[in-house]
PDB file of C-alpha atoms and ligand atoms in Angstrom:
ATOM      1  CA  UNK G   1      -4.405  -2.841 -10.038  1.00  0.00           C
ATOM      2  CA  UNK G   2      -2.408  -0.534  -7.795  1.00  0.00           C
ATOM      3  CA  UNK G   3       0.979  -2.001  -7.179  1.00  0.00           C
ATOM      4  CA  UNK G   4       3.132   1.067  -6.917  1.00  0.00           C
ATOM      5  CA  UNK G   5       3.261   0.466  -3.094  1.00  0.00           C
ATOM      6  CA  UNK G   6       3.718  -3.023  -3.059  1.00  0.00           C
ATOM      7  CA  UNK G   7       6.764  -4.372  -1.868  1.00  0.00           C
ATOM      8  CA  UNK G   8       8.533  -6.584  -4.405  1.00  0.00           C
ATOM      9  CA  UNK G   9       9.751 -10.004  -3.664  1.00  0.00           C
ATOM     10  CA  UNK G  10      12.995 -11.327  -3.290  1.00  0.00           C
ATOM     11  CA  UNK G  11      11.667 -15.091  -4.639  1.00  0.00           C
ATOM     12  CA  UNK G  12      11.698 -14.351  -7.941  1.00  0.00           C
ATOM     13  CA  UNK G  13      14.639 -16.607 -10.154  1.00  0.00           C
ATOM     14  CA  UNK G  14      15.536 -15.650 -13.029  1.00  0.00           C
ATOM     15  CA  UNK G  15      16.196 -18.293 -15.669  1.00  0.00           C
ATOM     16  CA  UNK G  16      15.492 -16.699 -18.864  1.00  0.00           C
ATOM     17  CA  UNK G  17      18.867 -17.006 -19.925  1.00  0.00           C
ATOM     18  CA  UNK G  18      19.058 -20.487 -19.528  1.00  0.00           C
ATOM     19  CA  UNK G  19      18.947 -22.833 -22.542  1.00  0.00           C
ATOM     20  CA  UNK G  20      18.281 -26.399 -23.096  1.00  0.00           C
ATOM     21  CA  UNK G  21      18.515 -29.028 -26.244  1.00  0.00           C
ATOM     22  CA  UNK G  22      20.857 -26.766 -27.867  1.00  0.00           C
ATOM     23  CA  UNK G  23      23.502 -26.363 -25.279  1.00  0.00           C
ATOM     24  CA  UNK G  24      26.080 -27.837 -27.441  1.00  0.00           C
ATOM     25  CA  UNK G  25      29.445 -27.912 -25.392  1.00  0.00           C
ATOM     26  CA  UNK G  26      32.987 -27.626 -27.294  1.00  0.00           C
ATOM     27  CA  UNK G  27      35.694 -28.835 -25.218  1.00  0.00           C
ATOM     28  CA  UNK G  28      38.837 -27.284 -25.437  1.00  0.00           C
ATOM     29  CA  UNK G  29      40.504 -29.634 -28.465  1.00  0.00           C
ATOM     30  CA  UNK G  30      38.048 -31.319 -31.179  1.00  0.00           C
ATOM     31  CA  UNK G  31      35.725 -28.915 -33.466  1.00  0.00           C
ATOM     32  CA  UNK G  32      37.086 -25.755 -31.669  1.00  0.00           C
ATOM     33  CA  UNK G  33      40.652 -26.231 -32.527  1.00  0.00           C
ATOM     34  CA  UNK G  34      39.583 -27.078 -35.752  1.00  0.00           C
ATOM     35  CA  UNK G  35      37.785 -23.958 -36.598  1.00  0.00           C
ATOM     36  CA  UNK G  36      40.861 -22.241 -34.945  1.00  0.00           C
ATOM     37  CA  UNK G  37      42.900 -23.616 -37.530  1.00  0.00           C
ATOM     38  CA  UNK G  38      40.535 -22.634 -40.563  1.00  0.00           C
ATOM     39  CA  UNK G  39      40.072 -19.348 -39.992  1.00  0.00           C
ATOM     40  CA  UNK G  40      44.076 -18.619 -38.694  1.00  0.00           C
ATOM     41  CA  UNK G  41      44.731 -20.321 -42.076  1.00  0.00           C
ATOM     42  CA  UNK G  42      42.179 -17.862 -44.255  1.00  0.00           C
ATOM     43  CA  UNK G  43      43.460 -15.153 -42.501  1.00  0.00           C
ATOM     44  CA  UNK G  44      47.200 -16.164 -42.862  1.00  0.00           C
ATOM     45  CA  UNK G  45      48.121 -16.490 -39.617  1.00  0.00           C
ATOM     46  CA  UNK G  46      50.168 -18.941 -37.791  1.00  0.00           C
ATOM     47  CA  UNK G  47      47.808 -21.249 -36.204  1.00  0.00           C
ATOM     48  CA  UNK G  48      49.878 -22.249 -33.629  1.00  0.00           C
ATOM     49  CA  UNK G  49      50.289 -18.612 -31.971  1.00  0.00           C
ATOM     50  CA  UNK G  50      46.122 -18.441 -31.946  1.00  0.00           C
ATOM     51  CA  UNK G  51      46.056 -22.058 -30.040  1.00  0.00           C
ATOM     52  CA  UNK G  52      48.306 -20.767 -27.288  1.00  0.00           C
ATOM     53  CA  UNK G  53      45.989 -18.221 -26.692  1.00  0.00           C
ATOM     54  CA  UNK G  54      43.195 -20.714 -26.473  1.00  0.00           C
ATOM     55  CA  UNK G  55      42.775 -21.730 -23.094  1.00  0.00           C
ATOM     56  CA  UNK G  56      42.922 -25.479 -22.780  1.00  0.00           C
ATOM     57  CA  UNK G  57      40.452 -27.708 -21.598  1.00  0.00           C
ATOM     58  CA  UNK G  58      38.119 -24.644 -21.314  1.00  0.00           C
ATOM     59  CA  UNK G  59      34.035 -25.521 -22.202  1.00  0.00           C
ATOM     60  CA  UNK G  60      31.955 -23.196 -23.886  1.00  0.00           C
ATOM     61  CA  UNK G  61      28.159 -23.149 -23.715  1.00  0.00           C
ATOM     62  CA  UNK G  62      27.027 -20.732 -26.718  1.00  0.00           C
ATOM     63  CA  UNK G  63      23.479 -20.871 -25.735  1.00  0.00           C
ATOM     64  CA  UNK G  64      23.864 -20.061 -22.356  1.00  0.00           C
ATOM     65  CA  UNK G  65      23.999 -16.079 -21.785  1.00  0.00           C
ATOM     66  CA  UNK G  66      22.882 -12.945 -19.688  1.00  0.00           C
ATOM     67  CA  UNK G  67      18.953 -12.346 -19.462  1.00  0.00           C
ATOM     68  CA  UNK G  68      17.623 -10.709 -22.772  1.00  0.00           C
ATOM     69  CA  UNK G  69      15.179  -8.745 -21.445  1.00  0.00           C
ATOM     70  CA  UNK G  70      12.746  -6.094 -23.414  1.00  0.00           C
ATOM     71  CA  UNK G  71      11.518  -3.162 -21.408  1.00  0.00           C
ATOM     72  CA  UNK G  72       8.092  -4.770 -21.865  1.00  0.00           C
ATOM     73  CA  UNK G  73       9.127  -8.242 -19.692  1.00  0.00           C
ATOM     74  CA  UNK G  74      11.136  -5.953 -17.336  1.00  0.00           C
ATOM     75  CA  UNK G  75       7.815  -4.290 -16.741  1.00  0.00           C
ATOM     76  CA  UNK G  76       6.276  -7.472 -16.419  1.00  0.00           C
ATOM     77  CA  UNK G  77       8.946  -9.092 -14.114  1.00  0.00           C
ATOM     78  CA  UNK G  78       8.310  -6.083 -11.463  1.00  0.00           C
ATOM     79  CA  UNK G  79       4.592  -6.733 -11.842  1.00  0.00           C
ATOM     80  CA  UNK G  80       5.204  -9.954 -11.048  1.00  0.00           C
ATOM     81  CA  UNK G  81       7.647  -9.717  -8.301  1.00  0.00           C
ATOM     82  CA  UNK G  82       4.866  -7.211  -6.699  1.00  0.00           C
ATOM     83  CA  UNK G  83       2.253  -9.547  -6.914  1.00  0.00           C
ATOM     84  CA  UNK G  84       4.298 -12.500  -5.276  1.00  0.00           C
ATOM     85  CA  UNK G  85       4.996 -10.420  -2.484  1.00  0.00           C
ATOM     86  CA  UNK G  86       1.417  -9.619  -1.905  1.00  0.00           C
ATOM     87  CA  UNK G  87       0.843 -13.518  -1.667  1.00  0.00           C
ATOM     88  CA  UNK G  88       3.848 -13.662   0.430  1.00  0.00           C
ATOM     89  CA  UNK G  89       2.402 -11.104   2.675  1.00  0.00           C
ATOM     90  CA  UNK G  90      -1.033 -12.472   2.694  1.00  0.00           C
ATOM     91  CA  UNK G  91      -0.886 -15.846   3.005  1.00  0.00           C
ATOM     92  CA  UNK G  92       1.940 -15.476   5.833  1.00  0.00           C
ATOM     93  CA  UNK G  93      -0.662 -13.596   7.894  1.00  0.00           C
ATOM     94  CA  UNK G  94      -3.103 -16.071   7.507  1.00  0.00           C
ATOM     95  CA  UNK G  95      -1.048 -18.891   8.192  1.00  0.00           C
ATOM     96  CA  UNK G  96       0.268 -17.347  11.523  1.00  0.00           C
ATOM     97  CA  UNK G  97      -3.507 -16.844  12.222  1.00  0.00           C
ATOM     98  CA  UNK G  98      -4.227 -19.920  12.219  1.00  0.00           C
ATOM     99  CA  UNK G  99      -0.958 -20.931  14.359  1.00  0.00           C
ATOM    100  CA  UNK G 100       1.199 -22.346  11.038  1.00  0.00           C
ATOM    101  CA  UNK G 101       3.890 -20.748   9.249  1.00  0.00           C
ATOM    102  CA  UNK G 102       4.076 -20.086   5.589  1.00  0.00           C
ATOM    103  CA  UNK G 103       7.180 -20.891   3.852  1.00  0.00           C
ATOM    104  CA  UNK G 104       7.448 -18.647   0.833  1.00  0.00           C
ATOM    105  CA  UNK G 105       7.690 -20.451  -2.825  1.00  0.00           C
ATOM    106  CA  UNK G 106      10.170 -19.354  -5.459  1.00  0.00           C
ATOM    107  CA  UNK G 107       8.837 -18.088  -8.678  1.00  0.00           C
ATOM    108  CA  UNK G 108      11.033 -18.913 -11.828  1.00  0.00           C
ATOM    109  CA  UNK G 109      10.756 -17.005 -14.820  1.00  0.00           C
ATOM    110  CA  UNK G 110      11.987 -19.063 -17.856  1.00  0.00           C
ATOM    111  CA  UNK G 111      11.666 -18.633 -21.731  1.00  0.00           C
ATOM    112  CA  UNK G 112      11.002 -21.331 -24.197  1.00  0.00           C
ATOM    113  CA  UNK G 113      11.833 -24.417 -21.677  1.00  0.00           C
ATOM    114  CA  UNK G 114      12.794 -25.445 -18.103  1.00  0.00           C
ATOM    115  CA  UNK G 115      14.321 -27.982 -16.029  1.00  0.00           C
ATOM    116  CA  UNK G 116      11.996 -28.587 -12.807  1.00  0.00           C
ATOM    117  CA  UNK G 117      12.081 -31.006 -10.045  1.00  0.00           C
ATOM    118  CA  UNK G 118       8.842 -32.127 -11.473  1.00  0.00           C
ATOM    119  CA  UNK G 119      10.557 -32.861 -14.921  1.00  0.00           C
ATOM    120  CA  UNK G 120      11.609 -30.816 -18.314  1.00  0.00           C
ATOM    121  CA  UNK G 121       8.632 -28.656 -19.171  1.00  0.00           C
ATOM    122  CA  UNK G 122       8.222 -26.657 -22.236  1.00  0.00           C
ATOM    123  CA  UNK G 123       6.341 -22.955 -22.234  1.00  0.00           C
ATOM    124  CA  UNK G 124       3.336 -24.588 -23.990  1.00  0.00           C
ATOM    125  CA  UNK G 125       1.773 -26.490 -20.911  1.00  0.00           C
ATOM    126  CA  UNK G 126       1.411 -22.939 -19.484  1.00  0.00           C
ATOM    127  CA  UNK G 127       2.489 -21.879 -15.895  1.00  0.00           C
ATOM    128  CA  UNK G 128       2.831 -24.596 -13.414  1.00  0.00           C
ATOM    129  CA  UNK G 129       3.766 -25.151  -9.681  1.00  0.00           C
ATOM    130  CA  UNK G 130       6.228 -28.231  -8.840  1.00  0.00           C
ATOM    131  CA  UNK G 131       5.197 -29.325  -5.372  1.00  0.00           C
ATOM    132  CA  UNK G 132       8.406 -31.386  -5.131  1.00  0.00           C
ATOM    133  CA  UNK G 133      10.587 -27.685  -5.285  1.00  0.00           C
ATOM    134  CA  UNK G 134       8.174 -25.459  -4.136  1.00  0.00           C
ATOM    135  CA  UNK G 135       8.341 -23.120  -6.912  1.00  0.00           C
ATOM    136  CA  UNK G 136       5.963 -21.765  -9.561  1.00  0.00           C
ATOM    137  CA  UNK G 137       7.185 -21.747 -13.329  1.00  0.00           C
ATOM    138  CA  UNK G 138       6.342 -18.991 -15.250  1.00  0.00           C
ATOM    139  CA  UNK G 139       7.442 -17.912 -18.941  1.00  0.00           C
ATOM    140  CA  UNK G 140       6.487 -14.605 -19.467  1.00  0.00           C
ATOM    141  CA  UNK G 141       5.084 -15.117 -23.196  1.00  0.00           C
ATOM    142  CA  UNK G 142       2.311 -16.640 -21.508  1.00  0.00           C
ATOM    143  CA  UNK G 143       0.865 -13.149 -20.763  1.00  0.00           C
ATOM    144  CA  UNK G 144       0.611 -12.551 -24.495  1.00  0.00           C
ATOM    145  CA  UNK G 145      -1.176 -15.618 -24.921  1.00  0.00           C
ATOM    146  CA  UNK G 146      -3.808 -14.891 -22.240  1.00  0.00           C
ATOM    147  CA  UNK G 147      -4.608 -11.354 -23.873  1.00  0.00           C
ATOM    148  CA  UNK G 148      -4.411 -12.743 -27.669  1.00  0.00           C
ATOM    149  CA  UNK G 149      -5.526 -16.317 -27.676  1.00  0.00           C
ATOM    150  CA  UNK G 150      -7.805 -16.453 -24.365  1.00  0.00           C
ATOM    151  CA  UNK G 151      -8.859 -12.771 -24.712  1.00  0.00           C
ATOM    152  CA  UNK G 152      -8.583 -12.407 -21.202  1.00  0.00           C
ATOM    153  CA  UNK G 153      -6.035  -8.814 -21.440  1.00  0.00           C
ATOM    154  CA  UNK G 154      -5.618  -6.821 -17.935  1.00  0.00           C
ATOM    155  CA  UNK G 155      -3.235  -6.558 -15.093  1.00  0.00           C
ATOM    156  CA  UNK G 156      -5.480  -8.569 -12.610  1.00  0.00           C
ATOM    157  CA  UNK G 157      -6.114 -11.104 -15.000  1.00  0.00           C
ATOM    158  CA  UNK G 158      -2.186 -11.657 -14.999  1.00  0.00           C
ATOM    159  CA  UNK G 159      -2.202 -11.524 -11.308  1.00  0.00           C
ATOM    160  CA  UNK G 160      -4.918 -14.403 -10.996  1.00  0.00           C
ATOM    161  CA  UNK G 161      -2.832 -16.456 -12.897  1.00  0.00           C
ATOM    162  CA  UNK G 162      -0.022 -16.226 -10.314  1.00  0.00           C
ATOM    163  CA  UNK G 163      -2.214 -16.275  -7.221  1.00  0.00           C
ATOM    164  CA  UNK G 164      -3.630 -19.809  -8.496  1.00  0.00           C
ATOM    165  CA  UNK G 165      -0.347 -21.035  -8.637  1.00  0.00           C
ATOM    166  CA  UNK G 166       0.698 -20.045  -4.962  1.00  0.00           C
ATOM    167  CA  UNK G 167      -2.448 -21.377  -3.991  1.00  0.00           C
ATOM    168  CA  UNK G 168      -1.143 -24.577  -5.447  1.00  0.00           C
ATOM    169  CA  UNK G 169       1.583 -24.122  -2.835  1.00  0.00           C
ATOM    170  CA  UNK G 170      -0.614 -23.403  -0.113  1.00  0.00           C
ATOM    171  CA  UNK G 171      -2.680 -26.789  -0.735  1.00  0.00           C
ATOM    172  CA  UNK G 172       1.013 -28.215  -0.482  1.00  0.00           C
ATOM    173  CA  UNK G 173       1.630 -26.819   2.713  1.00  0.00           C
ATOM    174  CA  UNK G 174      -1.362 -27.926   4.622  1.00  0.00           C
ATOM    175  CA  UNK G 175      -1.078 -31.546   2.926  1.00  0.00           C
ATOM    176  CA  UNK G 176      -3.824 -31.559   0.385  1.00  0.00           C
ATOM    177  CA  UNK G 177      -1.753 -32.155  -2.484  1.00  0.00           C
ATOM    178  CA  UNK G 178      -0.192 -35.368  -1.055  1.00  0.00           C
ATOM    179  CA  UNK G 179      -3.322 -36.456   0.040  1.00  0.00           C
ATOM    180  CA  UNK G 180      -4.997 -35.973  -3.502  1.00  0.00           C
ATOM    181  CA  UNK G 181      -2.095 -37.778  -4.957  1.00  0.00           C
ATOM    182  CA  UNK G 182      -2.379 -40.659  -3.017  1.00  0.00           C
ATOM    183  CA  UNK G 183      -5.921 -41.090  -3.364  1.00  0.00           C
ATOM    184  CA  UNK G 184      -5.705 -40.411  -7.198  1.00  0.00           C
ATOM    185  CA  UNK G 185      -2.897 -43.739  -7.446  1.00  0.00           C
ATOM    186  CA  UNK G 186      -5.781 -45.805  -6.305  1.00  0.00           C
ATOM    187  CA  UNK G 187      -8.774 -44.279  -8.411  1.00  0.00           C
ATOM    188  CA  UNK G 188      -9.644 -44.845 -12.290  1.00  0.00           C
ATOM    189  CA  UNK G 189      -8.700 -42.160 -14.798  1.00  0.00           C
ATOM    190  CA  UNK G 190     -11.916 -40.390 -14.875  1.00  0.00           C
ATOM    191  CA  UNK G 191     -11.726 -40.419 -11.249  1.00  0.00           C
ATOM    192  CA  UNK G 192      -8.588 -38.968 -10.910  1.00  0.00           C
ATOM    193  CA  UNK G 193      -9.520 -36.240 -13.426  1.00  0.00           C
ATOM    194  CA  UNK G 194     -12.320 -35.322 -10.971  1.00  0.00           C
ATOM    195  CA  UNK G 195     -10.032 -35.178  -8.009  1.00  0.00           C
ATOM    196  CA  UNK G 196      -7.806 -32.955 -10.126  1.00  0.00           C
ATOM    197  CA  UNK G 197     -11.152 -30.754 -10.965  1.00  0.00           C
ATOM    198  CA  UNK G 198     -11.588 -30.372  -6.960  1.00  0.00           C
ATOM    199  CA  UNK G 199      -7.573 -29.434  -6.271  1.00  0.00           C
ATOM    200  CA  UNK G 200      -8.072 -26.873  -9.549  1.00  0.00           C
ATOM    201  CA  UNK G 201     -11.091 -25.312  -8.411  1.00  0.00           C
ATOM    202  CA  UNK G 202      -9.703 -25.009  -4.917  1.00  0.00           C
ATOM    203  CA  UNK G 203      -6.581 -23.262  -6.171  1.00  0.00           C
ATOM    204  CA  UNK G 204      -9.085 -20.471  -7.846  1.00  0.00           C
ATOM    205  CA  UNK G 205     -10.784 -20.497  -4.515  1.00  0.00           C
ATOM    206  CA  UNK G 206      -7.672 -19.614  -2.762  1.00  0.00           C
ATOM    207  CA  UNK G 207      -6.520 -17.141  -5.490  1.00  0.00           C
ATOM    208  CA  UNK G 208      -9.743 -15.311  -4.588  1.00  0.00           C
ATOM    209  CA  UNK G 209      -9.092 -15.231  -0.932  1.00  0.00           C
ATOM    210  CA  UNK G 210      -5.791 -13.527  -1.759  1.00  0.00           C
ATOM    211  CA  UNK G 211      -7.421 -10.929  -3.673  1.00  0.00           C
ATOM    212  CA  UNK G 212      -9.753 -10.182  -1.287  1.00  0.00           C
ATOM    213  CA  UNK G 213      -7.554  -9.601   1.720  1.00  0.00           C
ATOM    214  CA  UNK G 214      -4.977  -8.076  -0.101  1.00  0.00           C
ATOM    215  CA  UNK G 215      -7.691  -5.774  -0.931  1.00  0.00           C
ATOM    216  CA  UNK G 216      -8.839  -4.912   2.498  1.00  0.00           C
ATOM    217  CA  UNK G 217      -5.345  -4.519   3.816  1.00  0.00           C
ATOM    218  CA  UNK G 218      -3.903  -2.291   0.948  1.00  0.00           C
ATOM    219  CA  UNK G 219      -6.504  -1.316  -1.796  1.00  0.00           C
ATOM    220  CA  UNK G 220      -5.085  -2.906  -4.660  1.00  0.00           C
ATOM    221  CA  UNK G 221      -7.843  -3.282  -6.842  1.00  0.00           C
ATOM    222  CA  UNK G 222      -9.289  -1.072  -9.460  1.00  0.00           C
ATOM    223  CA  UNK G 223     -12.985  -0.716 -10.731  1.00  0.00           C
ATOM    224  CA  UNK G 224     -13.144  -3.335 -13.485  1.00  0.00           C
ATOM    225  CA  UNK G 225     -10.544  -5.713 -11.963  1.00  0.00           C
ATOM    226  CA  UNK G 226     -12.630  -8.137 -10.543  1.00  0.00           C
ATOM    227  CA  UNK G 227     -14.572  -8.554 -14.126  1.00  0.00           C
ATOM    228  CA  UNK G 228     -11.297  -9.178 -15.413  1.00  0.00           C
ATOM    229  CA  UNK G 229     -10.290 -11.785 -12.997  1.00  0.00           C
ATOM    230  CA  UNK G 230     -13.488 -13.449 -13.670  1.00  0.00           C
ATOM    231  CA  UNK G 231     -13.110 -13.491 -17.252  1.00  0.00           C
ATOM    232  CA  UNK G 232      -9.482 -15.221 -17.153  1.00  0.00           C
ATOM    233  CA  UNK G 233     -11.209 -18.083 -15.073  1.00  0.00           C
ATOM    234  CA  UNK G 234     -14.266 -18.445 -17.872  1.00  0.00           C
ATOM    235  CA  UNK G 235     -11.624 -18.172 -20.390  1.00  0.00           C
ATOM    236  CA  UNK G 236      -9.211 -20.777 -19.300  1.00  0.00           C
ATOM    237  CA  UNK G 237     -12.049 -23.278 -18.436  1.00  0.00           C
ATOM    238  CA  UNK G 238     -11.836 -26.736 -19.481  1.00  0.00           C
ATOM    239  CA  UNK G 239     -14.977 -26.656 -21.622  1.00  0.00           C
ATOM    240  CA  UNK G 240     -13.904 -23.383 -23.484  1.00  0.00           C
ATOM    241  CA  UNK G 241     -10.113 -24.500 -24.148  1.00  0.00           C
ATOM    242  CA  UNK G 242     -11.486 -27.917 -25.437  1.00  0.00           C
ATOM    243  CA  UNK G 243     -13.959 -26.009 -27.770  1.00  0.00           C
ATOM    244  CA  UNK G 244     -11.095 -24.098 -28.698  1.00  0.00           C
ATOM    245  CA  UNK G 245      -8.329 -26.748 -29.558  1.00  0.00           C
ATOM    246  CA  UNK G 246     -10.552 -29.597 -30.753  1.00  0.00           C
ATOM    247  CA  UNK G 247     -14.235 -27.998 -31.365  1.00  0.00           C
ATOM    248  CA  UNK G 248     -15.895 -30.402 -28.707  1.00  0.00           C
ATOM    249  CA  UNK G 249     -16.080 -31.150 -24.963  1.00  0.00           C
ATOM    250  CA  UNK G 250     -15.824 -34.154 -22.967  1.00  0.00           C
ATOM    251  CA  UNK G 251     -16.181 -33.612 -19.380  1.00  0.00           C
ATOM    252  CA  UNK G 252     -15.032 -36.851 -18.128  1.00  0.00           C
ATOM    253  CA  UNK G 253     -11.124 -35.452 -19.158  1.00  0.00           C
ATOM    254  CA  UNK G 254     -11.985 -32.162 -17.449  1.00  0.00           C
ATOM    255  CA  UNK G 255      -8.880 -31.389 -15.186  1.00  0.00           C
ATOM    256  CA  UNK G 256      -9.518 -28.104 -14.248  1.00  0.00           C
ATOM    257  CA  UNK G 257     -13.069 -27.501 -14.281  1.00  0.00           C
ATOM    258  CA  UNK G 258     -15.817 -26.032 -16.493  1.00  0.00           C
ATOM    259  CA  UNK G 259     -15.478 -21.945 -16.996  1.00  0.00           C
ATOM    260  CA  UNK G 260     -18.580 -21.660 -15.192  1.00  0.00           C
ATOM    261  CA  UNK G 261     -17.336 -23.776 -12.285  1.00  0.00           C
ATOM    262  CA  UNK G 262     -13.915 -21.815 -12.370  1.00  0.00           C
ATOM    263  CA  UNK G 263     -15.838 -18.359 -12.260  1.00  0.00           C
ATOM    264  CA  UNK G 264     -17.956 -19.734  -9.465  1.00  0.00           C
ATOM    265  CA  UNK G 265     -15.202 -20.828  -6.977  1.00  0.00           C
ATOM    266  CA  UNK G 266     -13.072 -17.875  -7.681  1.00  0.00           C
ATOM    267  CA  UNK G 267     -15.809 -15.674  -7.082  1.00  0.00           C
ATOM    268  CA  UNK G 268     -16.729 -17.347  -3.708  1.00  0.00           C
ATOM    269  CA  UNK G 269     -12.720 -16.734  -2.308  1.00  0.00           C
ATOM    270  CA  UNK G 270     -13.152 -12.938  -3.473  1.00  0.00           C
ATOM    271  CA  UNK G 271     -16.653 -12.361  -1.683  1.00  0.00           C
ATOM    272  CA  UNK G 272     -16.000 -14.493   1.571  1.00  0.00           C
ATOM    273  CA  UNK G 273     -12.077 -13.924   1.750  1.00  0.00           C
ATOM    274  CA  UNK G 274     -11.844 -17.162   3.931  1.00  0.00           C
ATOM    275  CA  UNK G 275     -10.322 -20.617   2.925  1.00  0.00           C
ATOM    276  CA  UNK G 276     -13.287 -22.391   4.703  1.00  0.00           C
ATOM    277  CA  UNK G 277     -15.468 -21.145   1.864  1.00  0.00           C
ATOM    278  CA  UNK G 278     -12.653 -23.297  -0.271  1.00  0.00           C
ATOM    279  CA  UNK G 279     -13.722 -27.137   0.639  1.00  0.00           C
ATOM    280  CA  UNK G 280     -14.232 -28.134  -3.122  1.00  0.00           C
ATOM    281  CA  UNK G 281     -13.777 -31.673  -1.265  1.00  0.00           C
ATOM    282  CA  UNK G 282     -16.392 -31.578   1.075  1.00  0.00           C
ATOM    283  CA  UNK G 283     -19.302 -30.572  -1.522  1.00  0.00           C
ATOM    284  CA  UNK G 284     -20.900 -33.300  -3.575  1.00  0.00           C
ATOM    285  CA  UNK G 285     -21.659 -31.012  -6.512  1.00  0.00           C
ATOM    286  CA  UNK G 286     -18.675 -28.568  -7.594  1.00  0.00           C
TER     287      UNK G 286
HETATM  288 ZN1   ZN F 301      -3.820 -25.204 -11.489  1.00  0.00          ZN
END
């Protein structure tokens, strides 16, 4: 991909320094004081002198601190904000053309675990979008999984992941998410899963629409990028994921669509550049 000339989004929130679960807080007294006294006695100092230097009532959260970022992660963060900016520009223009206003989502970088308005999430769930706070959440370590575990390397594969989550944000703004959620409440489990597949395939198609539009406007794709994205779509299809994790496939429990479906819907958006081609709810056969 060619993203050097793209602007960088201001909607990236870096929460990689935050930590949950081990955030033990020391009050001004208690254990903290005991430790100071023990250390002071070991060092042969009068403890009362050291204690006076300790601010009373202060709390210390040892596990939260400044973001520790490797050069590789810095590069990824820059990449993520360029892709996010590109989706903002593309969807902003498309909404405007349709007489609507696009509201930019936020993108939260986290490490390990994160608290969203949709609940507490571990990195293992993968990148996700929370409709309640309009935020996309991604742990940058997912990109290593994409390369190594899912065998889908390449920058366009990485961009597709963000564009898919932004696709869910578009669905949220268009009111599609609410309608589906309401329908799922009344549905059986397999019906609810089938609806979820339609939601996911539409987000894939929307990701394709973004890539088409952004490439027409600013030539962001290199030769081979499209193949990279399609490979990623195939590798994270439910059938391949289930086969990898448990050795067999049960289509009734699909929530994202098969590899073949994901590739096909992503391609539809990619080739048409038009959201009208993404009506996964209007077709009988996906
Ligand atoms: Zn999704």
